[in-house]
Amino acid sequence: MITILAGGTGSVKLVRGLASVSKDITVICNVGDNIWLYGLYVCPDIDTVTYGLACLLDEKRGWGIKGDTFSFVDQMKRMGRPAWFGLGDRDLATHVYRTEMLRRGKSLTEVTIALAKTLGATSKILPATDDEVETVISTPRGEMHLQEFWVKRGARPAVTGVAFRGADRARPGRQVVEVIKKSERIIIAPANPVSSIGPMLAIGGLRRELVRAKERVVAVSPIIGSRPVSGPAAKYMKAAGLEVSPAGVASYYKEVAGSLVIAKTDWKMAGRIEQFGMEAARADIIMTGPRGEARLARYLAGKARN
Ligand code: FO1
């Protein structure tokens, strides 16, 4: 069994690649981006992975359902309600379904498994926790929810800190610990280390399990040279006091991962990564199209068998 720790947009390609090369994949998803909107519980990273595995994802945006319409948010705007978060009309059904089941007493784990099945996702998807953990960004304008920083404010404010509210009380989701224990390989997706993987590492019980499994944990760098493959990783990494480089990623993961896969062009970084007690493996980590996704996945699955 292979487990992958995933965020959303930055992780879905590798998740899909792994699902194309192995039937026994479990995805543990970040919940720090989850947000309550209009009385509905929206879980962007879980939904991105679910839609990606169910061939529903809007590939161009990297989130939401392809071909979706936005009449609901347009109408909300006309009614004078906040409409900065682009909830699609079909996507809305996911949030209504989830919220209804949560209100009936189901856990987020149960709802996530049910949604994946209903929508046709091909792998097991689990939230990192059933408890609420919220990624909070500190800026000179004050603290704000990650979605407010990213979507409402277009990631423009300077970032002075990143915190994970509720993580100190959160317990790993049902099945998460068991899945980590059983997996021959645990992969950390090339997601934003601070905002996508950070909320999971902040959950004590989950972090402890990864520390125990360290030699089976392999992280894939989301940074090539000094640039993130996508998204605002550089801003968050700088705010967390990390160097924006594969070595900076290694310093963040040094306690929980035995190896870091870096781009072949970053071979000069290997020595610095090894100083953190990690193996520095070199591979083609840019995933262009399904073939690129499957190629990196095969490489990682191969490492799992070695
Ligand atoms: N990202 C945006 O940049 N703008 C949006 O309006 C937006 C809406 C949205 C709705 C549902 C969903 O599942 C994701 C959505 N995202 C949107 C993506 C999301 O904000 C982030 O990219 C992830 O949380 C980071 O992984």
PDB file of N, CA and C and ligand atoms in Angstrom, residues 7-10 30 33 42-45 47-48 51 63-64 84-88 91 95 146-147 150-151 196, ligand 1:
ATOM      1  N   GLY A   7      -2.016  18.169  -0.630  1.00  0.00           N
ATOM      2  CA  GLY A   7      -2.788  19.404  -0.550  1.00  0.00           C
ATOM      3  C   GLY A   7      -3.788  19.340  -1.695  1.00  0.00           C
ATOM      4  N   GLY A   8      -3.970  20.447  -2.402  1.00  0.00           N
ATOM      5  CA  GLY A   8      -4.950  20.457  -3.491  1.00  0.00           C
ATOM      6  C   GLY A   8      -4.301  20.520  -4.854  1.00  0.00           C
ATOM      7  N   THR A   9      -4.380  21.706  -5.456  1.00  0.00           N
ATOM      8  CA  THR A   9      -3.931  21.908  -6.834  1.00  0.00           C
ATOM      9  C   THR A   9      -2.502  21.396  -7.078  1.00  0.00           C
ATOM     10  N   GLY A  10      -1.579  21.673  -6.147  1.00  0.00           N
ATOM     11  CA  GLY A  10      -0.178  21.280  -6.342  1.00  0.00           C
ATOM     12  C   GLY A  10       0.060  19.778  -6.190  1.00  0.00           C
ATOM     13  N   ASN A  30      -5.028  17.491   3.328  1.00  0.00           N
ATOM     14  CA  ASN A  30      -4.989  18.677   4.177  1.00  0.00           C
ATOM     15  C   ASN A  30      -6.411  19.197   4.423  1.00  0.00           C
ATOM     16  N   ASP A  33      -7.326  24.377   4.740  1.00  0.00           N
ATOM     17  CA  ASP A  33      -7.989  25.357   3.851  1.00  0.00           C
ATOM     18  C   ASP A  33      -9.499  25.305   3.971  1.00  0.00           C
ATOM     19  N   VAL A  42     -16.904  23.789   3.273  1.00  0.00           N
ATOM     20  CA  VAL A  42     -16.197  23.645   1.991  1.00  0.00           C
ATOM     21  C   VAL A  42     -14.792  23.115   2.284  1.00  0.00           C
ATOM     22  N   CYS A  43     -14.403  22.044   1.608  1.00  0.00           N
ATOM     23  CA  CYS A  43     -13.090  21.403   1.843  1.00  0.00           C
ATOM     24  C   CYS A  43     -12.310  21.386   0.525  1.00  0.00           C
ATOM     25  N   PRO A  44     -11.672  22.498   0.161  1.00  0.00           N
ATOM     26  CA  PRO A  44     -11.079  22.612  -1.173  1.00  0.00           C
ATOM     27  C   PRO A  44     -10.062  21.532  -1.533  1.00  0.00           C
ATOM     28  N   ASP A  45      -9.165  21.176  -0.616  1.00  0.00           N
ATOM     29  CA  ASP A  45      -8.134  20.200  -0.987  1.00  0.00           C
ATOM     30  C   ASP A  45      -8.734  18.800  -1.167  1.00  0.00           C
ATOM     31  N   ASP A  47     -11.738  18.183  -2.053  1.00  0.00           N
ATOM     32  CA  ASP A  47     -12.557  18.197  -3.279  1.00  0.00           C
ATOM     33  C   ASP A  47     -11.681  18.181  -4.530  1.00  0.00           C
ATOM     34  N   THR A  48     -10.564  18.915  -4.494  1.00  0.00           N
ATOM     35  CA  THR A  48      -9.672  18.921  -5.666  1.00  0.00           C
ATOM     36  C   THR A  48      -9.160  17.509  -5.948  1.00  0.00           C
ATOM     37  N   TYR A  51     -12.204  15.306  -7.152  1.00  0.00           N
ATOM     38  CA  TYR A  51     -12.562  15.614  -8.553  1.00  0.00           C
ATOM     39  C   TYR A  51     -11.453  15.138  -9.502  1.00  0.00           C
ATOM     40  N   TRP A  63      -8.994  23.706  -9.750  1.00  0.00           N
ATOM     41  CA  TRP A  63      -9.975  23.486  -8.673  1.00  0.00           C
ATOM     42  C   TRP A  63     -11.380  23.526  -9.289  1.00  0.00           C
ATOM     43  N   GLY A  64     -12.349  23.022  -8.553  1.00  0.00           N
ATOM     44  CA  GLY A  64     -13.735  23.037  -9.037  1.00  0.00           C
ATOM     45  C   GLY A  64     -13.985  22.008 -10.141  1.00  0.00           C
ATOM     46  N   TRP A  84     -16.828  36.473  -2.902  1.00  0.00           N
ATOM     47  CA  TRP A  84     -15.441  36.432  -3.365  1.00  0.00           C
ATOM     48  C   TRP A  84     -14.921  35.024  -3.593  1.00  0.00           C
ATOM     49  N   PHE A  85     -15.614  34.008  -3.065  1.00  0.00           N
ATOM     50  CA  PHE A  85     -15.137  32.633  -3.242  1.00  0.00           C
ATOM     51  C   PHE A  85     -15.992  31.965  -4.315  1.00  0.00           C
ATOM     52  N   GLY A  86     -15.333  31.565  -5.401  1.00  0.00           N
ATOM     53  CA  GLY A  86     -16.060  31.077  -6.579  1.00  0.00           C
ATOM     54  C   GLY A  86     -16.620  29.671  -6.438  1.00  0.00           C
ATOM     55  N   LEU A  87     -17.723  29.534  -5.698  1.00  0.00           N
ATOM     56  CA  LEU A  87     -18.360  28.214  -5.587  1.00  0.00           C
ATOM     57  C   LEU A  87     -19.187  27.957  -6.845  1.00  0.00           C
ATOM     58  N   GLY A  88     -18.820  26.937  -7.594  1.00  0.00           N
ATOM     59  CA  GLY A  88     -19.575  26.585  -8.795  1.00  0.00           C
ATOM     60  C   GLY A  88     -20.907  25.956  -8.422  1.00  0.00           C
ATOM     61  N   ASP A  91     -20.405  22.204  -8.008  1.00  0.00           N
ATOM     62  CA  ASP A  91     -19.529  22.063  -6.838  1.00  0.00           C
ATOM     63  C   ASP A  91     -20.349  22.251  -5.550  1.00  0.00           C
ATOM     64  N   HIS A  95     -20.832  20.472  -1.354  1.00  0.00           N
ATOM     65  CA  HIS A  95     -20.807  21.106  -0.028  1.00  0.00           C
ATOM     66  C   HIS A  95     -22.138  20.909   0.709  1.00  0.00           C
ATOM     67  N   LEU A 146      -6.716  31.458   5.435  1.00  0.00           N
ATOM     68  CA  LEU A 146      -5.918  31.261   4.216  1.00  0.00           C
ATOM     69  C   LEU A 146      -6.709  31.607   2.947  1.00  0.00           C
ATOM     70  N   GLN A 147      -7.991  31.220   2.907  1.00  0.00           N
ATOM     71  CA  GLN A 147      -8.782  31.499   1.687  1.00  0.00           C
ATOM     72  C   GLN A 147      -8.998  32.994   1.507  1.00  0.00           C
ATOM     73  N   TRP A 150      -5.683  34.247   0.116  1.00  0.00           N
ATOM     74  CA  TRP A 150      -5.357  33.732  -1.219  1.00  0.00           C
ATOM     75  C   TRP A 150      -6.374  34.195  -2.274  1.00  0.00           C
ATOM     76  N   VAL A 151      -7.650  34.058  -1.946  1.00  0.00           N
ATOM     77  CA  VAL A 151      -8.689  34.333  -2.956  1.00  0.00           C
ATOM     78  C   VAL A 151      -9.190  35.787  -2.851  1.00  0.00           C
ATOM     79  N   SER A 196       0.123  23.590   2.848  1.00  0.00           N
ATOM     80  CA  SER A 196      -0.626  22.373   2.498  1.00  0.00           C
ATOM     81  C   SER A 196      -0.229  21.175   3.355  1.00  0.00           C
TER      82      SER A 196
HETATM   83  N1  FO1 B   1      -9.253  29.551  -5.831  1.00  0.00           N
HETATM   84  C1  FO1 B   1      -9.270  30.797  -6.326  1.00  0.00           C
HETATM   85  O1  FO1 B   1      -8.210  31.349  -6.622  1.00  0.00           O
HETATM   86  N2  FO1 B   1     -10.468  31.480  -6.479  1.00  0.00           N
HETATM   87  C2  FO1 B   1     -11.667  30.927  -6.174  1.00  0.00           C
HETATM   88  O2  FO1 B   1     -12.705  31.574  -6.313  1.00  0.00           O
HETATM   89  C3  FO1 B   1     -11.665  29.581  -5.684  1.00  0.00           C
HETATM   90  C4  FO1 B   1     -12.835  28.910  -5.396  1.00  0.00           C
HETATM   91  C5  FO1 B   1     -12.791  27.567  -5.007  1.00  0.00           C
HETATM   92  C6  FO1 B   1     -13.972  26.861  -4.799  1.00  0.00           C
HETATM   93  C7  FO1 B   1     -13.928  25.541  -4.419  1.00  0.00           C
HETATM   94  C8  FO1 B   1     -12.689  24.910  -4.247  1.00  0.00           C
HETATM   95  O3  FO1 B   1     -12.665  23.605  -3.889  1.00  0.00           O
HETATM   96  C9  FO1 B   1     -11.499  25.585  -4.447  1.00  0.00           C
HETATM   97  C10 FO1 B   1     -11.535  26.922  -4.833  1.00  0.00           C
HETATM   98  N3  FO1 B   1     -10.356  27.629  -5.065  1.00  0.00           N
HETATM   99  C11 FO1 B   1     -10.406  28.920  -5.531  1.00  0.00           C
HETATM  100  C12 FO1 B   1      -9.046  26.995  -4.819  1.00  0.00           C
HETATM  101  C13 FO1 B   1      -8.571  27.176  -3.365  1.00  0.00           C
HETATM  102  O4  FO1 B   1      -8.716  28.461  -2.909  1.00  0.00           O
HETATM  103  C14 FO1 B   1      -7.061  26.943  -3.140  1.00  0.00           C
HETATM  104  O5  FO1 B   1      -6.335  26.876  -4.311  1.00  0.00           O
HETATM  105  C15 FO1 B   1      -6.778  25.744  -2.314  1.00  0.00           C
HETATM  106  O6  FO1 B   1      -7.418  25.813  -1.080  1.00  0.00           O
HETATM  107  C16 FO1 B   1      -5.260  25.583  -2.088  1.00  0.00           C
HETATM  108  O7  FO1 B   1      -4.991  24.251  -2.141  1.00  0.00           O
END
